[in-house]
Amino acid sequence: MISSPEGDGAAPDAEREAPSPSDAERAPPPSAAAAPARSPSVAPPVDPDAVAARVEPAEPGPDPERLRARFGRPFEAGDVIFREGEPGTEAYLLEEGRVRLIKKVRGAERSLMVLKPGDLFGESALLGGAARSSTAIALSRGVALALDQGTLQNLVERNPAVALRIIKQLVGRLRDAEDQIEIMMLTDTQSKVVNALLKLAQQSRAASGASTNGASFAISPMELSTRVGLDVDTVKRAVQQLREGQYLRVADERLEIPDVEALRRLFGLLGLKDEIRGEQ
């Protein structure tokens, strides 16, 4: 007698003689057999940008408060941020206030530009061993971020928006330098001022997408004098003459040119007048 797995007692005859399930009983139910085979599911197209975003999450932009707490250098009106000829190891990104860059030319100080928030200056010092090429004087209270070469490089590499901002700054700086060279080649004071105003009007209209013939932009007498290489009083007299001729209007530090083409025609007449003088 063979022992049952459950105990020592004999297995009932019904269990010993139970028939094994037939083929019909082992077959799946009709409903399952009749079910059509499913076609393999088609995966949606893979977006490589989405995958890259999951694998390498976008680098967050710089936290302004953290940057200011770590690199901020406050200044008061009249403070000298750096002097021409000094060794420089840091560039500055202006956060608040206004700063004036000046340079000594044959013993006289000449204004190079007036900086506003968002402007980068002193960047030439990031070239190894370079000395300051100008003097930076604060025109008002403000804050600038002092960035050494390593910090600026890291900021640019990790934040494309910062890199683009700096590139735009440098391109704009090059454009302004070319404009200043063109203005310096003019001999007539009024022509210098009108030429500078025309270029500012063109930039303003391009930035705003204006379709009218007028233009409006903010600029102080000091900023305009810096662009044309003349003293502030001379620039103010030239602007007053243009106001009397109704070529422009002034409100606070904002200039409005109602008819840019009329101002352009005036520039042409001034050039013709200068040519006649040269022939005499």
mmCIF file of C-alpha atoms in Angstrom, residues 77-270:
data_model
loop_
_atom_site.group_PDB
_atom_site.id
_atom_site.type_symbol
_atom_site.label_atom_id
_atom_site.label_comp_id
_atom_site.label_asym_id
_atom_site.label_seq_id
_atom_site.Cartn_x
_atom_site.Cartn_y
_atom_site.Cartn_z
ATOM 1 C CA ALA A 77 27.719 108.656 -6.188
ATOM 2 C CA GLY A 78 31.253 109.867 -6.840
ATOM 3 C CA ASP A 79 32.957 106.580 -5.899
ATOM 4 C CA VAL A 80 35.778 105.426 -8.168
ATOM 5 C CA ILE A 81 35.163 101.752 -8.942
ATOM 6 C CA PHE A 82 38.516 101.357 -10.703
ATOM 7 C CA ARG A 83 41.161 103.630 -12.222
ATOM 8 C CA GLU A 84 42.843 103.636 -15.587
ATOM 9 C CA GLY A 85 46.194 101.841 -15.505
ATOM 10 C CA GLU A 86 45.447 99.750 -12.422
ATOM 11 C CA PRO A 87 45.781 95.971 -12.688
ATOM 12 C CA GLY A 88 42.361 94.408 -13.064
ATOM 13 C CA THR A 89 41.154 90.932 -12.204
ATOM 14 C CA GLU A 90 37.371 91.415 -12.238
ATOM 15 C CA ALA A 91 34.686 92.468 -14.668
ATOM 16 C CA TYR A 92 31.563 94.230 -13.427
ATOM 17 C CA LEU A 93 27.906 93.682 -14.267
ATOM 18 C CA LEU A 94 25.877 96.743 -13.317
ATOM 19 C CA GLU A 95 22.745 95.863 -11.349
ATOM 20 C CA GLU A 96 21.601 99.285 -10.116
ATOM 21 C CA GLY A 97 22.637 102.883 -10.694
ATOM 22 C CA ARG A 98 24.686 104.566 -13.404
ATOM 23 C CA VAL A 99 28.430 104.567 -14.005
ATOM 24 C CA ARG A 100 30.535 106.783 -16.259
ATOM 25 C CA LEU A 101 33.658 105.557 -18.050
ATOM 26 C CA ILE A 102 36.319 108.180 -18.744
ATOM 27 C CA LYS A 103 39.758 108.073 -20.310
ATOM 28 C CA LYS A 104 42.687 110.484 -20.264
ATOM 29 C CA VAL A 105 43.655 111.765 -23.711
ATOM 30 C CA ARG A 106 46.674 114.115 -23.784
ATOM 31 C CA GLY A 107 46.088 115.109 -20.193
ATOM 32 C CA ALA A 108 42.361 115.781 -20.593
ATOM 33 C CA GLU A 109 39.593 113.470 -19.423
ATOM 34 C CA ARG A 110 37.160 112.351 -22.107
ATOM 35 C CA SER A 111 33.914 110.485 -21.513
ATOM 36 C CA LEU A 112 33.656 107.114 -23.209
ATOM 37 C CA MET A 113 30.146 106.107 -22.198
ATOM 38 C CA VAL A 114 27.499 106.181 -19.486
ATOM 39 C CA LEU A 115 26.470 102.716 -18.285
ATOM 40 C CA LYS A 116 23.003 101.622 -17.190
ATOM 41 C CA PRO A 117 21.741 98.532 -15.306
ATOM 42 C CA GLY A 118 22.494 95.378 -17.279
ATOM 43 C CA ASP A 119 25.715 96.719 -18.805
ATOM 44 C CA LEU A 120 29.000 94.817 -18.527
ATOM 45 C CA PHE A 121 32.157 96.878 -18.043
ATOM 46 C CA GLY A 122 35.803 96.359 -17.147
ATOM 47 C CA GLU A 123 35.755 93.100 -19.127
ATOM 48 C CA SER A 124 39.176 93.737 -20.677
ATOM 49 C CA ALA A 125 40.707 92.982 -17.268
ATOM 50 C CA LEU A 126 39.723 89.326 -17.745
ATOM 51 C CA LEU A 127 42.467 89.049 -20.341
ATOM 52 C CA GLY A 128 45.454 87.801 -18.387
ATOM 53 C CA GLY A 129 47.563 90.627 -16.963
ATOM 54 C CA ALA A 130 45.622 93.418 -18.679
ATOM 55 C CA ALA A 131 45.491 96.826 -17.008
ATOM 56 C CA ARG A 132 42.382 98.987 -16.787
ATOM 57 C CA SER A 133 41.930 100.949 -19.993
ATOM 58 C CA SER A 134 39.590 103.521 -18.436
ATOM 59 C CA THR A 135 38.342 104.905 -15.122
ATOM 60 C CA ALA A 136 34.860 104.018 -13.830
ATOM 61 C CA ILE A 137 33.124 106.640 -11.671
ATOM 62 C CA ALA A 138 29.687 106.160 -10.107
ATOM 63 C CA LEU A 139 27.128 108.787 -11.079
ATOM 64 C CA SER A 140 24.600 107.555 -8.528
ATOM 65 C CA ARG A 141 24.187 105.047 -5.741
ATOM 66 C CA GLY A 142 24.038 101.483 -7.000
ATOM 67 C CA VAL A 143 25.343 97.915 -6.999
ATOM 68 C CA ALA A 144 27.574 96.028 -9.419
ATOM 69 C CA LEU A 145 28.470 92.335 -9.490
ATOM 70 C CA ALA A 146 32.246 91.802 -9.397
ATOM 71 C CA LEU A 147 33.050 88.650 -11.399
ATOM 72 C CA ASP A 148 36.501 87.140 -11.759
ATOM 73 C CA GLN A 149 37.484 85.127 -14.825
ATOM 74 C CA GLY A 150 36.533 81.734 -13.377
ATOM 75 C CA THR A 151 33.157 82.906 -12.097
ATOM 76 C CA LEU A 152 32.217 84.597 -15.350
ATOM 77 C CA GLN A 153 33.283 81.573 -17.390
ATOM 78 C CA ASN A 154 31.241 79.239 -15.180
ATOM 79 C CA LEU A 155 28.242 81.559 -15.399
ATOM 80 C CA VAL A 156 28.452 81.639 -19.196
ATOM 81 C CA GLU A 157 28.915 77.867 -19.572
ATOM 82 C CA ARG A 158 26.019 76.929 -17.278
ATOM 83 C CA ASN A 159 23.553 79.611 -18.366
ATOM 84 C CA PRO A 160 23.077 80.207 -22.113
ATOM 85 C CA ALA A 161 20.863 83.206 -21.374
ATOM 86 C CA VAL A 162 23.736 84.939 -19.600
ATOM 87 C CA ALA A 163 26.093 84.113 -22.473
ATOM 88 C CA LEU A 164 23.633 85.557 -25.014
ATOM 89 C CA ARG A 165 23.224 88.675 -22.909
ATOM 90 C CA ILE A 166 26.985 89.247 -22.817
ATOM 91 C CA ILE A 167 27.325 88.641 -26.573
ATOM 92 C CA LYS A 168 24.636 91.243 -27.252
ATOM 93 C CA GLN A 169 26.470 93.648 -24.952
ATOM 94 C CA LEU A 170 29.744 93.237 -26.816
ATOM 95 C CA VAL A 171 28.113 93.493 -30.245
ATOM 96 C CA GLY A 172 26.323 96.664 -29.150
ATOM 97 C CA ARG A 173 29.593 98.044 -27.797
ATOM 98 C CA LEU A 174 31.277 97.417 -31.167
ATOM 99 C CA ARG A 175 28.411 99.094 -33.020
ATOM 100 C CA ASP A 176 28.616 102.154 -30.749
ATOM 101 C CA ALA A 177 32.385 102.374 -31.278
ATOM 102 C CA GLU A 178 31.918 102.350 -35.052
ATOM 103 C CA ASP A 179 29.237 105.037 -34.761
ATOM 104 C CA GLN A 180 31.539 107.187 -32.637
ATOM 105 C CA ILE A 181 34.335 106.891 -35.189
ATOM 106 C CA GLU A 182 31.950 108.074 -37.899
ATOM 107 C CA ILE A 183 30.789 110.999 -35.756
ATOM 108 C CA MET A 184 34.341 112.017 -34.873
ATOM 109 C CA MET A 185 35.128 112.341 -38.580
ATOM 110 C CA LEU A 186 32.536 115.112 -38.895
ATOM 111 C CA THR A 187 33.829 118.631 -38.338
ATOM 112 C CA ASP A 188 30.595 120.547 -37.761
ATOM 113 C CA THR A 189 29.173 120.486 -34.216
ATOM 114 C CA GLN A 190 25.555 120.431 -35.348
ATOM 115 C CA SER A 191 26.298 117.596 -37.791
ATOM 116 C CA LYS A 192 27.782 115.508 -34.983
ATOM 117 C CA VAL A 193 24.677 115.904 -32.817
ATOM 118 C CA VAL A 194 22.220 115.319 -35.672
ATOM 119 C CA ASN A 195 24.116 112.220 -36.825
ATOM 120 C CA ALA A 196 24.055 110.766 -33.294
ATOM 121 C CA LEU A 197 20.320 111.466 -32.964
ATOM 122 C CA LEU A 198 19.595 109.780 -36.300
ATOM 123 C CA LYS A 199 21.437 106.633 -35.214
ATOM 124 C CA LEU A 200 19.608 106.572 -31.873
ATOM 125 C CA ALA A 201 16.288 107.036 -33.671
ATOM 126 C CA GLN A 202 17.078 104.157 -36.016
ATOM 127 C CA GLN A 203 17.935 101.860 -33.107
ATOM 128 C CA SER A 204 14.781 102.883 -31.238
ATOM 129 C CA ARG A 205 12.524 102.226 -34.219
ATOM 130 C CA ALA A 206 14.169 98.867 -34.924
ATOM 131 C CA ALA A 207 13.760 97.772 -31.292
ATOM 132 C CA SER A 208 10.103 98.805 -31.071
ATOM 133 C CA GLY A 209 9.123 97.781 -34.596
ATOM 134 C CA ALA A 210 7.531 101.197 -35.113
ATOM 135 C CA SER A 211 6.067 101.822 -38.554
ATOM 136 C CA THR A 212 5.643 105.586 -38.136
ATOM 137 C CA ASN A 213 8.202 108.167 -39.173
ATOM 138 C CA GLY A 214 8.751 109.356 -35.600
ATOM 139 C CA ALA A 215 11.003 108.074 -32.836
ATOM 140 C CA SER A 216 11.334 108.504 -29.098
ATOM 141 C CA PHE A 217 14.145 107.439 -26.767
ATOM 142 C CA ALA A 218 15.655 108.272 -23.393
ATOM 143 C CA ILE A 219 19.082 109.909 -23.235
ATOM 144 C CA SER A 220 20.646 112.467 -20.919
ATOM 145 C CA PRO A 221 22.764 115.441 -22.053
ATOM 146 C CA MET A 222 25.829 113.720 -20.568
ATOM 147 C CA GLU A 223 25.166 110.507 -22.511
ATOM 148 C CA LEU A 224 24.680 112.448 -25.735
ATOM 149 C CA SER A 225 27.851 114.458 -25.126
ATOM 150 C CA THR A 226 29.740 111.196 -24.624
ATOM 151 C CA ARG A 227 28.519 109.876 -27.956
ATOM 152 C CA VAL A 228 29.534 112.936 -29.941
ATOM 153 C CA GLY A 229 32.762 113.780 -28.077
ATOM 154 C CA LEU A 230 31.652 117.297 -27.107
ATOM 155 C CA ASP A 231 31.153 118.985 -23.754
ATOM 156 C CA VAL A 232 27.679 119.014 -22.224
ATOM 157 C CA ASP A 233 27.074 122.757 -22.699
ATOM 158 C CA THR A 234 27.872 122.569 -26.421
ATOM 159 C CA VAL A 235 25.486 119.639 -26.823
ATOM 160 C CA LYS A 236 22.731 121.482 -24.955
ATOM 161 C CA ARG A 237 23.067 124.472 -27.306
ATOM 162 C CA ALA A 238 22.891 122.219 -30.360
ATOM 163 C CA VAL A 239 19.798 120.466 -29.014
ATOM 164 C CA GLN A 240 18.157 123.816 -28.267
ATOM 165 C CA GLN A 241 18.686 124.904 -31.889
ATOM 166 C CA LEU A 242 17.000 121.694 -33.073
ATOM 167 C CA ARG A 243 14.101 122.336 -30.694
ATOM 168 C CA GLU A 244 13.694 125.856 -32.075
ATOM 169 C CA GLY A 245 13.619 124.396 -35.582
ATOM 170 C CA GLN A 246 10.935 121.915 -34.385
ATOM 171 C CA TYR A 247 13.095 118.931 -35.338
ATOM 172 C CA LEU A 248 12.739 117.449 -31.858
ATOM 173 C CA ARG A 249 10.970 117.812 -28.526
ATOM 174 C CA VAL A 250 12.415 117.241 -25.041
ATOM 175 C CA ALA A 251 10.620 115.935 -21.953
ATOM 176 C CA ASP A 252 12.802 115.237 -18.910
ATOM 177 C CA GLU A 253 15.596 113.030 -20.314
ATOM 178 C CA ARG A 254 13.543 111.741 -23.234
ATOM 179 C CA LEU A 255 13.865 113.045 -26.787
ATOM 180 C CA GLU A 256 11.078 112.802 -29.333
ATOM 181 C CA ILE A 257 11.767 113.208 -33.040
ATOM 182 C CA PRO A 258 8.401 113.717 -34.792
ATOM 183 C CA ASP A 259 9.808 113.409 -38.326
ATOM 184 C CA VAL A 260 13.012 111.400 -38.736
ATOM 185 C CA GLU A 261 13.154 112.043 -42.484
ATOM 186 C CA ALA A 262 13.081 115.806 -41.907
ATOM 187 C CA LEU A 263 16.036 115.452 -39.545
ATOM 188 C CA ARG A 264 17.819 113.317 -42.144
ATOM 189 C CA ARG A 265 17.326 116.036 -44.770
ATOM 190 C CA LEU A 266 18.773 118.567 -42.334
ATOM 191 C CA PHE A 267 21.842 116.363 -41.921
ATOM 192 C CA GLY A 268 22.291 116.326 -45.690
ATOM 193 C CA LEU A 269 22.062 120.135 -45.843
ATOM 194 C CA LEU A 270 24.613 120.472 -43.031
#
